[in-house]
Every structure is written in structure tokens, then in C-alpha cells.
Amino acid sequence: MLKQWKQRLPLFLVITAVLVFSIQSMVQAAPNIVVNNIRVSQTAEAVRFVFDVTDLPQYKVMTLENPLRLVIDMPGTVNKAAAQYNLNDPTVKGLRLAQFEPGKLRAVVDLKTVYMYKIFTLPNPNRLVVDIIKDYEHKLVDEVVPGITYTSWLRHAANGPVWAHILDIDPKTGFAVKPVLSNGMIQGLEPLLPMAQRSRAIAAVNGSYFGLDGSIIGLLKIDGEIASTPELPRTALGILPNGDLFIDQVSYEGKIELPGGKTAAIQAVNRERGENELVLYNGLYAPATGCNQHGMEYIIVNGKVTAINTGNSPIPPDGVVLSAHGTAARLLAGLKVGDTVTVRQTLGFEWDKTQHALGAGPMLIKNNSVFLTTKMEEFGPDVAGGRAPRTAIGLKDDGHILAVVVDGRQDSSIGMSLLELALFMQELGARDAMNLDGGGSSEMVIQGKIVNKPSDKRERRVGNALVIIPSRVAN
């Protein structure tokens, strides 16, 4: 593994997710040390505590994660029974100094977010200095396999720390990106890790939005077959048979041609049938439609009606089921077994050529510029509101693919807004980029291991994923 560390403050120690340790700095101990005063200063980069002492102390430092604290023990007394300082700072809550045993002092710095620190002593006059560093950067770059690199990047932002996980994939080295379904079908949900393992993926990230029943919200196309359709034009990732990728907005249009020249519009593919709707079900959905008995269902194989049911029809592996209710059912009422029915579906000229496609949105970057389509694509506050864990996919000018997960809703990472995510993808070199599902769904798996910290503190069951696999497997 190739490891490259980039750290603007290499002498400082970084708090990690589970790290609890202690270090000891030995300075000539002196008896009867007294803390006469504590001074505090704040800047955008750091908070400094200065302890004015009668002699240089021997001290011991402990870092604790839950709750997040920096603890400093030293011999001596304070000229007051206790001292407490509360701060208005995005990183530091405050300082408490008290006598915890006879002749021993304990200073506790309470923190709000991850941090770096530096502690040292100065003579003439004697001082113990504690710096809590807020402006920092910590980057680790690993080569997963030749052609794929993983970067773990923790850095300070204006409102707190942000921890990003970045995959850079060079498809020219024999890798492809492909969407996969939970459990191999639309219905049901599954954690990302088993999806990645079943796909023999080198790495994977969560994919598009989904319902609690596993239904996909937005476009999904797998191996040339449409698995789900968008309700309105939204951003999607298109993957051509030669492996080329593009990001753009896409919409769906479907219809069936009936005997006698009449047509009926298809409202959706592979989701629960609604009132007065015509929904198409194919083999990617489930073994059967699961629809109630208040409609009519027509099983179509090789363009012919082979059976007619009132609900919950089995879906043939080599055909589709047209499930109609209300006004849609009345349009199809004349159909009988043996009739010819032609199904026509299109996503548009370029999209019809794709082998795979995955929709989510909004768009983040278009032609190297920030281009947020949040309002245009009618996303609500559940997606667009505030900072959150985020997942994104980006395409670079050199042909590389970026898959990015940003942790959020935790002390170690505050997440990103959609605008912050767009700017970050631009910083990483994305020519075009789009947002994927986020929140507790945001997850990255590399070689069978979860590398980020999902905000649910466990894997969330999701509807689909994007996997990175060898090109020969994708074909």
C-alpha cells in the first residue's frame, strides 16, 4: 500500500474515531507549584490557554472521545478553589480547573468537535501553554489497487471538521462502474456491504433514493432494461456499453399500442400502482406484482397477451405485466388473450443507448462550473436542507471517476450542504458531478470493509448501490 501523509501541523496529534491514549511529557518536577492565573485567547485558527505557574510542572495528558475532552493532570495547587471558563467557540466549550486530589490539579478542556492540540512549557516567567488547533488538515492517500486510489481527508471548516472519503478510479486500467439492486431485485432493502460482496466489487457507494419497500425513486437502468423511472426530469448518471459515462438530466416516456391503433400512457415502471394508473412490471421488480384486486393485469410475452388477472400476477422472466386501475383499466378493457400489444419506452436518444443508468440529483457541477438544480428538480428540505452526510459521483476531464462520501451529523464531521458539496467536487477536479442519496444511507465500502462512519452508527439497508468492478465482470 502506498501511503502519503499531508499534514500542515505534523507535530499535533489527531483525535480519531476510537482513539483513547495518553502521553507524558517529563519536565523537572518542582514542589509546591501554584497556578496563579489562567489566560485565554481565541483566534480563527486556535484557542490558547496559558497557565501562569510558580514553577514548570510535570504533566500528563489524556484525550477522551466520549465525551470529547482533553485532560491535563499536574501536581500543585491553585490560588482559588476552582476555575471555570466558558467559551463561545465552534470547537471549544470551555475549561475547568480543580483540585481532584491533595496536591494534584486537573484541567479539563471540553470540546465540541475533533481537534488537534499542542502542549508545552515556557520559562521566565513560568507558563504551561495549551493550544487547541482548529485550522488543520489531515490527508491519507492509499492505492487500493493500481488504477484506484482512496483518500481519507479530515480538515477544518468554518463551522467544524469535515471528513471526506474519496475514490479516484481510472477506467482505462480495467475498471467499470455499475448499479446493482438490493437482493437482486427492486422489492426489499439490503446493506451495502453484502451487495458489494455479491458483486465481487473492489469498492462501492450507496446509490439513488428509495422507498421503504425498496422501490427506486428516480431512474434506474440495468443491463439495458429500465428498472425504475423518474416522475419528473432529474439528474442521472449514464453508462454506455463501451464504459463511457456522462451526467445529465433525463425524463421517461412510455406507452403501449393496442389493437386498432389506440395508445395508453405508462405512468411508471416497477413501483406500486396508484389510482387510475398504468404501471409496467418486469423481471427486475419481484416474482409477482403484489398489486391488489382492484385493477386488471395483462401478462405480455413476445408482444402477445398470454393471461389476464385482477391482481398480484406472476412476472414472466421473458415478458412484462401491465397493471391498470380506474381510467387506465378502462382503456385496456377490450384486450383479450392472444391480442398483440406493443410496449414503447424511451429516455431520449442518448439515454436509450446506455447500458446502465442511475438517477438521483440534484446536479452539482456542469462543464467545470457549479450548477445546482435543486429547485429546478423540485427537491425538498429532506435533501436540500442544511449540512448532512452526502454521497456524490463526479467525472473528471482526464476520464477518471470520483466517488465521494462525506460523513456528517457527528462530532468527527459536520457534513456538507449541497453548495459545499458542489464546491468540494469542483476542488477535486470534477468536470461534471451529481448528488446521490445521503444522510444515514451515505456509505463507502472498500475491499470488504466500511471505511467511513455512517451517521446511523450502523449500515442502513438501501435499495441499490454503485459498485466498482473489473471491466470483464461488468460485461
Coordinates of C-alpha atoms in Angstrom, one line a residue:
M1 CA 0.0 0.0 0.0
L2 CA 1.3 3.4 -1.0
K3 CA 0.7 5.8 1.9
Q4 CA 1.3 9.5 1.6
W5 CA 0.7 11.8 4.6
K6 CA -0.1 15.5 4.1
Q7 CA -0.4 17.5 7.3
R8 CA 0.1 21.2 7.8
L9 CA 0.7 20.6 11.5
P10 CA 2.7 17.4 11.7
L11 CA 3.6 17.7 15.4
F12 CA 0.0 17.7 16.5
L13 CA -2.0 14.6 17.4
V14 CA -5.3 14.0 15.7
I15 CA -8.3 12.7 17.6
T16 CA -9.7 9.7 15.7
A17 CA -13.0 7.8 16.0
V18 CA -12.0 5.5 18.7
L19 CA -8.6 6.7 19.8
V20 CA -8.1 7.0 23.6
F21 CA -4.5 7.3 24.6
S22 CA -2.2 9.2 26.9
I23 CA 1.2 10.8 26.5
Q24 CA 3.6 12.1 29.2
S25 CA 6.0 14.9 28.9
M26 CA 8.7 15.0 31.6
V27 CA 10.0 18.3 32.8
Q28 CA 11.9 18.8 36.0
A29 CA 9.3 18.5 38.8
A30 CA 9.1 21.2 41.4
P31 CA 7.3 21.0 44.8
N32 CA 4.6 23.4 45.9
I33 CA 3.7 24.5 42.3
V34 CA 0.9 27.1 42.4
V35 CA -1.3 28.2 39.4
N36 CA -1.7 31.9 39.9
N37 CA -3.7 32.8 36.8
I38 CA -5.2 31.4 33.6
R39 CA -5.3 33.5 30.5
V40 CA -7.4 32.7 27.4
S41 CA -7.1 33.9 23.8
Q42 CA -9.1 33.0 20.7
T43 CA -8.4 33.3 17.0
A44 CA -9.9 31.7 13.9
E45 CA -7.1 29.1 14.0
A46 CA -6.7 28.2 17.7
V47 CA -7.8 28.7 21.3
R48 CA -4.9 29.2 23.7
F49 CA -4.9 28.6 27.5
V50 CA -1.9 29.9 29.4
F51 CA -1.4 28.8 33.0
D52 CA 0.9 31.1 35.0
V53 CA 2.7 28.8 37.4
T54 CA 5.3 29.3 40.1
D55 CA 7.5 26.5 38.6
L56 CA 7.5 24.3 35.5
P57 CA 5.3 21.2 36.2
Q58 CA 5.5 17.6 35.3
Y59 CA 2.1 16.9 33.5
K60 CA 0.2 14.1 32.0
V61 CA -2.2 14.4 29.1
M62 CA -5.2 12.2 28.2
T63 CA -7.6 12.5 25.2
L64 CA -11.1 11.2 25.6
E65 CA -13.7 10.6 22.9
N66 CA -17.0 10.3 24.7
P67 CA -17.4 12.9 25.8
L68 CA -14.8 14.7 23.8
R69 CA -12.2 16.1 26.3
L70 CA -8.6 16.9 26.7
V71 CA -7.5 16.2 30.3
I72 CA -4.2 17.6 31.8
D73 CA -3.1 16.3 35.3
M74 CA -0.2 18.0 37.1
P75 CA 1.0 18.4 40.7
G76 CA 0.3 21.7 42.5
T77 CA -2.4 23.9 43.9
V78 CA -4.5 26.8 42.6
N79 CA -4.9 30.1 44.4
K80 CA -8.6 29.6 44.1
A81 CA -10.7 26.5 44.9
A82 CA -11.6 26.1 41.2
A83 CA -11.6 28.0 38.0
Q84 CA -14.1 27.7 35.1
Y85 CA -14.1 29.4 31.7
N86 CA -17.0 29.0 29.2
L87 CA -16.3 30.0 25.6
N88 CA -18.3 30.9 22.6
D89 CA -16.3 28.9 20.1
P90 CA -17.3 26.3 17.4
T91 CA -14.6 23.9 18.7
V92 CA -14.0 24.6 22.4
K93 CA -16.8 24.6 25.0
G94 CA -14.6 25.7 27.9
L95 CA -12.0 24.9 30.6
R96 CA -12.4 23.6 34.1
L97 CA -9.5 23.5 36.6
A98 CA -9.9 21.9 40.0
Q99 CA -8.1 20.2 42.8
F100 CA -9.0 16.5 42.3
E101 CA -6.6 15.1 45.0
P102 CA -4.5 16.8 47.6
G103 CA -1.6 18.4 45.8
K104 CA -2.9 17.4 42.4
L105 CA -4.6 19.6 39.8
R106 CA -6.8 18.5 36.8
A107 CA -7.6 20.8 33.9
V108 CA -10.4 19.6 31.6
V109 CA -10.9 21.2 28.2
D110 CA -14.4 20.3 26.9
L111 CA -14.6 20.1 23.1
K112 CA -17.4 20.3 20.6
T113 CA -15.6 18.8 17.6
V114 CA -12.5 16.9 16.7
Y115 CA -9.3 18.9 17.1
M116 CA -5.5 18.9 17.3
Y117 CA -3.6 20.1 20.2
K118 CA -0.1 21.2 21.4
I119 CA 1.1 21.5 25.0
F120 CA 4.4 22.9 26.1
T121 CA 6.1 24.9 28.9
L122 CA 7.9 28.2 28.8
P123 CA 10.3 29.6 31.5
N124 CA 10.9 33.2 32.7
P125 CA 8.1 33.6 33.5
N126 CA 7.0 30.0 34.0
R127 CA 4.0 29.0 31.9
L128 CA 2.1 25.9 30.8
V129 CA 0.6 26.6 27.4
V130 CA -2.3 24.5 25.8
D131 CA -3.2 25.2 22.2
I132 CA -6.4 23.8 20.7
I133 CA -5.8 23.9 17.0
K134 CA -8.9 24.5 14.8
D135 CA -7.3 25.2 11.4
Y136 CA -5.9 21.8 10.3
E137 CA -5.7 19.3 7.5
H138 CA -5.0 15.6 7.7
K139 CA -4.9 13.6 4.5
L140 CA -4.1 9.9 3.9
V141 CA -3.9 8.5 0.3
D142 CA -3.9 4.8 -0.3
E143 CA -3.5 2.9 -3.5
V144 CA -6.3 0.3 -3.3
V145 CA -5.2 -1.5 -6.5
P146 CA -3.3 0.0 -9.5
G147 CA -5.8 2.4 -11.0
I148 CA -7.9 3.1 -7.9
T149 CA -6.9 5.4 -5.0
Y150 CA -8.6 6.1 -1.8
T151 CA -8.2 9.3 0.1
S152 CA -9.3 9.9 3.7
W153 CA -9.4 13.6 4.2
L154 CA -10.1 15.3 7.5
R155 CA -9.9 19.1 7.6
H156 CA -11.3 22.0 9.5
A157 CA -14.1 24.0 8.0
A158 CA -15.5 27.3 9.3
N159 CA -18.2 25.6 11.3
G160 CA -16.4 22.4 12.3
P161 CA -14.5 19.4 11.0
V162 CA -15.4 17.6 7.8
W163 CA -14.3 14.1 7.0
A164 CA -14.4 13.1 3.3
H165 CA -13.7 9.7 1.7
I166 CA -12.7 9.9 -1.9
L167 CA -12.3 7.1 -4.5
D168 CA -10.5 8.1 -7.7
I169 CA -11.0 5.4 -10.4
D170 CA -9.1 5.3 -13.7
P171 CA -11.4 3.2 -16.0
K172 CA -8.5 2.8 -18.5
T173 CA -6.8 0.4 -16.1
G174 CA -9.7 -2.1 -16.4
F175 CA -12.4 -1.0 -14.0
A176 CA -16.1 -0.1 -14.5
V177 CA -18.9 1.4 -12.5
K178 CA -22.3 -0.3 -12.5
P179 CA -25.5 0.0 -10.5
V180 CA -26.7 -3.1 -8.6
L181 CA -30.0 -3.8 -6.8
S182 CA -30.5 -4.9 -3.2
N183 CA -31.2 -8.6 -3.1
G184 CA -31.0 -8.6 -6.9
M185 CA -34.5 -7.1 -7.3
I186 CA -36.5 -3.9 -6.7
Q187 CA -38.5 -5.1 -3.7
G188 CA -36.7 -5.2 -0.4
L189 CA -33.7 -3.5 1.0
E190 CA -30.1 -4.6 1.9
P191 CA -27.0 -3.2 3.4
L192 CA -24.2 -2.0 1.1
L193 CA -21.6 -4.5 2.3
P194 CA -23.3 -7.7 1.1
M195 CA -24.3 -6.0 -2.2
A196 CA -20.6 -5.2 -2.7
Q197 CA -19.5 -8.7 -1.8
R198 CA -22.1 -10.4 -4.0
S199 CA -21.0 -8.2 -6.9
R200 CA -17.3 -9.1 -6.3
A201 CA -16.8 -5.3 -6.1
I202 CA -13.4 -3.7 -5.2
A203 CA -15.4 -0.8 -3.8
A204 CA -18.9 0.5 -3.6
V205 CA -21.0 3.5 -2.5
N206 CA -24.7 3.8 -1.9
G207 CA -26.8 4.8 -4.9
S208 CA -30.2 6.5 -5.5
Y209 CA -33.2 7.4 -3.4
F210 CA -35.6 4.6 -2.4
G211 CA -38.8 3.8 -0.6
L212 CA -39.2 1.7 2.5
D213 CA -40.4 -1.2 0.3
G214 CA -37.3 -1.0 -1.9
S215 CA -38.9 0.9 -4.7
I216 CA -36.4 3.1 -6.5
I217 CA -37.2 6.9 -6.6
G218 CA -35.8 8.0 -9.9
L219 CA -34.3 6.4 -13.0
L220 CA -32.6 3.1 -12.8
K221 CA -31.5 1.0 -15.8
I222 CA -29.5 -2.2 -15.5
D223 CA -28.1 -4.3 -18.4
G224 CA -30.2 -2.3 -20.9
E225 CA -33.5 -2.8 -19.1
I226 CA -35.4 0.0 -17.3
A227 CA -35.8 -0.9 -13.7
S228 CA -37.4 2.4 -12.5
T229 CA -38.5 5.7 -13.9
P230 CA -38.3 9.3 -12.7
E231 CA -41.6 11.2 -12.0
L232 CA -40.1 14.4 -13.4
P233 CA -36.8 15.2 -15.2
R234 CA -33.9 14.8 -12.9
T235 CA -30.2 14.3 -13.0
A236 CA -28.8 10.8 -13.7
L237 CA -25.5 9.0 -14.5
G238 CA -25.4 7.3 -17.8
I239 CA -23.1 4.4 -18.6
L240 CA -22.6 3.4 -22.2
P241 CA -21.7 -0.1 -23.4
N242 CA -18.0 1.0 -24.0
G243 CA -17.7 2.2 -20.4
D244 CA -18.0 5.9 -21.2
L245 CA -20.0 7.9 -18.6
F246 CA -22.0 11.1 -18.7
I247 CA -24.2 13.1 -16.3
D248 CA -27.3 15.0 -17.4
Q249 CA -31.0 15.4 -16.8
V250 CA -33.3 12.7 -18.1
S251 CA -37.0 12.1 -18.4
Y252 CA -39.1 9.0 -19.3
E253 CA -41.9 8.5 -21.8
G254 CA -43.7 5.2 -22.1
K255 CA -46.8 4.0 -23.9
I256 CA -48.5 0.8 -25.2
E257 CA -50.0 0.4 -28.6
L258 CA -53.3 -1.5 -28.6
P259 CA -55.1 -3.3 -31.3
G260 CA -56.9 -0.8 -33.5
G261 CA -54.2 1.8 -33.2
K262 CA -55.2 3.2 -29.7
T263 CA -52.4 4.0 -27.2
A264 CA -52.2 4.3 -23.4
A265 CA -49.5 6.1 -21.5
I266 CA -47.4 4.2 -19.0
Q267 CA -47.1 6.2 -15.7
A268 CA -44.2 4.3 -14.1
V269 CA -42.1 1.2 -14.1
N270 CA -41.7 -1.2 -11.2
R271 CA -43.4 0.7 -8.4
E272 CA -46.7 0.4 -6.5
R273 CA -49.7 1.0 -8.8
G274 CA -51.7 4.1 -7.9
E275 CA -55.2 5.2 -8.7
N276 CA -56.0 5.5 -12.4
E277 CA -52.5 4.4 -13.3
L278 CA -50.9 2.0 -15.8
V279 CA -47.7 0.6 -14.4
L280 CA -45.3 -1.8 -16.1
Y281 CA -43.6 -4.5 -14.2
N282 CA -40.7 -6.5 -15.4
G283 CA -38.4 -9.2 -14.1
L284 CA -36.3 -6.7 -12.1
Y285 CA -39.2 -6.0 -9.8
A286 CA -40.0 -9.2 -7.9
P287 CA -41.6 -12.6 -8.6
A288 CA -45.0 -11.0 -8.7
T289 CA -46.6 -7.6 -8.9
G290 CA -48.1 -7.6 -5.5
C291 CA -51.0 -5.4 -6.7
N292 CA -54.4 -5.5 -5.1
Q293 CA -57.5 -6.9 -6.7
H294 CA -59.0 -3.5 -7.7
G295 CA -57.4 -3.4 -11.2
M296 CA -56.7 -5.6 -14.2
E297 CA -53.3 -7.1 -15.1
Y298 CA -52.2 -8.3 -18.5
I299 CA -49.2 -10.6 -18.9
I300 CA -47.4 -9.9 -22.1
V301 CA -44.8 -12.3 -23.6
N302 CA -43.3 -11.7 -27.1
G303 CA -45.8 -8.9 -27.7
K304 CA -48.8 -11.1 -27.0
V305 CA -51.3 -11.2 -24.1
T306 CA -50.9 -14.6 -22.5
A307 CA -53.0 -14.2 -19.4
I308 CA -55.4 -11.7 -17.7
N309 CA -55.7 -11.4 -13.9
T310 CA -57.2 -9.0 -11.4
G311 CA -54.0 -8.6 -9.3
N312 CA -50.7 -10.0 -8.0
S313 CA -49.8 -11.5 -11.3
P314 CA -46.5 -13.5 -11.6
I315 CA -44.0 -11.6 -13.7
P316 CA -42.6 -13.8 -16.6
P317 CA -38.8 -13.8 -17.0
D318 CA -39.2 -13.1 -20.7
G319 CA -42.1 -10.6 -20.6
V320 CA -43.8 -7.9 -18.6
V321 CA -47.1 -7.3 -16.7
L322 CA -49.2 -4.3 -17.5
S323 CA -51.2 -3.4 -14.3
A324 CA -54.1 -0.9 -14.8
H325 CA -56.5 0.8 -12.5
G326 CA -59.5 3.1 -13.0
T327 CA -59.4 5.2 -16.1
A328 CA -56.3 3.3 -17.3
A329 CA -58.0 0.0 -16.8
R330 CA -60.9 1.2 -18.9
L331 CA -58.6 2.0 -21.8
L332 CA -57.3 -1.6 -21.8
A333 CA -60.7 -3.2 -21.1
G334 CA -61.0 -4.6 -24.7
L335 CA -57.8 -6.6 -24.5
K336 CA -58.1 -10.4 -24.6
V337 CA -55.7 -13.3 -24.6
G338 CA -53.9 -13.6 -27.9
D339 CA -54.1 -9.9 -28.7
T340 CA -50.9 -8.0 -29.8
V341 CA -49.6 -5.3 -27.6
T342 CA -46.5 -3.2 -28.4
V343 CA -44.6 -1.6 -25.5
R344 CA -42.6 1.5 -26.4
Q345 CA -40.3 3.2 -23.9
T346 CA -37.7 6.0 -24.3
L347 CA -35.4 8.1 -22.2
G348 CA -34.2 10.2 -25.2
F349 CA -31.8 9.5 -27.9
E350 CA -28.5 9.4 -25.9
W351 CA -30.1 7.7 -22.9
D352 CA -31.6 4.9 -25.0
K353 CA -28.0 3.9 -25.9
T354 CA -27.0 3.5 -22.3
Q355 CA -26.3 0.0 -20.8
H356 CA -26.8 1.3 -17.2
A357 CA -28.2 4.4 -15.7
L358 CA -28.8 5.7 -12.1
G359 CA -30.7 8.8 -11.3
A360 CA -30.7 10.8 -8.1
G361 CA -29.8 14.5 -8.1
P362 CA -29.5 17.4 -8.0
M363 CA -26.7 18.2 -10.4
L364 CA -23.7 19.7 -8.7
I365 CA -21.2 20.6 -11.4
K366 CA -21.7 21.0 -15.1
N367 CA -18.9 21.8 -17.6
N368 CA -16.5 22.6 -14.7
S369 CA -18.9 25.2 -13.1
V370 CA -21.1 24.9 -10.0
F371 CA -24.6 24.2 -11.4
L372 CA -27.2 23.3 -8.6
T373 CA -30.5 22.1 -10.0
T374 CA -32.2 21.8 -6.6
K375 CA -35.2 24.0 -7.3
M376 CA -35.5 23.0 -10.9
E377 CA -35.7 19.3 -10.0
E378 CA -38.1 20.1 -7.1
F379 CA -36.0 18.7 -4.2
G380 CA -37.4 19.4 -0.7
P381 CA -35.6 20.1 2.6
D382 CA -35.1 16.4 3.2
V383 CA -32.4 16.5 0.5
A384 CA -31.6 20.2 0.2
G385 CA -31.7 21.4 3.8
G386 CA -28.6 22.2 5.8
R387 CA -25.5 20.1 6.3
A388 CA -25.8 16.3 6.2
P389 CA -23.8 13.2 5.2
R390 CA -23.5 13.2 1.4
T391 CA -22.6 10.9 -1.4
A392 CA -21.6 12.1 -4.9
I393 CA -20.3 10.9 -8.2
G394 CA -18.1 13.0 -10.4
L395 CA -16.4 12.8 -13.8
K396 CA -13.0 14.4 -14.5
D397 CA -11.6 15.8 -17.7
D398 CA -8.9 13.1 -17.7
G399 CA -11.6 10.3 -17.7
H400 CA -11.2 9.5 -14.1
I401 CA -14.3 8.8 -12.0
L402 CA -14.8 10.3 -8.5
A403 CA -16.9 8.6 -5.9
V404 CA -17.2 10.7 -2.7
V405 CA -18.8 10.1 0.7
V406 CA -18.8 12.9 3.3
D407 CA -19.6 11.9 6.9
G408 CA -22.0 14.1 8.9
R409 CA -24.2 14.5 11.9
Q410 CA -21.4 13.6 14.3
D411 CA -18.6 15.2 16.3
S412 CA -15.9 14.0 13.9
S413 CA -17.7 15.5 10.8
I414 CA -20.5 18.1 10.4
G415 CA -21.3 17.1 6.8
M416 CA -21.9 19.4 3.9
S417 CA -24.6 21.5 2.3
L418 CA -25.3 20.8 -1.3
L419 CA -23.4 24.0 -2.2
E420 CA -20.4 23.0 -0.1
L421 CA -20.5 19.5 -1.8
A422 CA -20.6 21.1 -5.2
L423 CA -17.6 23.3 -4.4
F424 CA -15.8 20.3 -2.9
M425 CA -16.4 18.2 -6.1
Q426 CA -15.1 21.2 -8.1
E427 CA -12.0 21.4 -5.9
L428 CA -11.4 17.6 -6.6
G429 CA -11.4 18.3 -10.3
A430 CA -14.8 17.2 -11.3
R431 CA -16.0 18.4 -14.7
D432 CA -19.5 17.1 -14.1
A433 CA -20.9 15.9 -10.8
M434 CA -24.2 14.9 -9.2
N435 CA -25.6 14.2 -5.7
L436 CA -26.7 10.7 -4.7
D437 CA -28.7 9.6 -1.7
G438 CA -27.3 10.9 1.6
G439 CA -28.0 11.0 5.3
G440 CA -27.8 7.6 7.0
S441 CA -27.5 6.0 3.6
S442 CA -24.1 7.5 2.8
E443 CA -21.6 4.8 3.0
M444 CA -18.4 3.6 1.3
V445 CA -17.0 0.1 1.2
I446 CA -13.5 -0.8 0.0
Q447 CA -12.3 -4.4 -0.3
G448 CA -15.0 -5.7 2.1
K449 CA -14.6 -3.0 4.8
I450 CA -16.7 0.0 5.6
V451 CA -14.2 3.0 5.5
N452 CA -16.5 5.8 6.6
K453 CA -18.7 6.4 9.7
P454 CA -22.4 6.1 8.7
S455 CA -24.4 8.5 10.8
D456 CA -26.8 5.8 11.9
K457 CA -23.8 4.2 13.6
R458 CA -24.6 1.0 11.6
E459 CA -25.2 0.1 8.0
R460 CA -28.6 1.3 6.7
R461 CA -30.5 -1.0 4.4
V462 CA -30.6 0.7 1.0
G463 CA -32.3 0.0 -2.4
N464 CA -29.3 0.0 -4.7
A465 CA -25.6 0.8 -5.0
L466 CA -22.9 1.8 -7.4
V467 CA -20.1 -0.8 -7.5
I468 CA -16.6 -0.6 -8.9
I469 CA -15.7 -3.9 -10.5
P470 CA -13.2 -5.2 -13.1
S471 CA -14.4 -4.4 -16.7
R472 CA -14.6 -8.1 -17.6
V473 CA -17.1 -8.7 -14.7
A474 CA -19.2 -5.7 -15.8
N475 CA -19.5 -7.3 -19.3

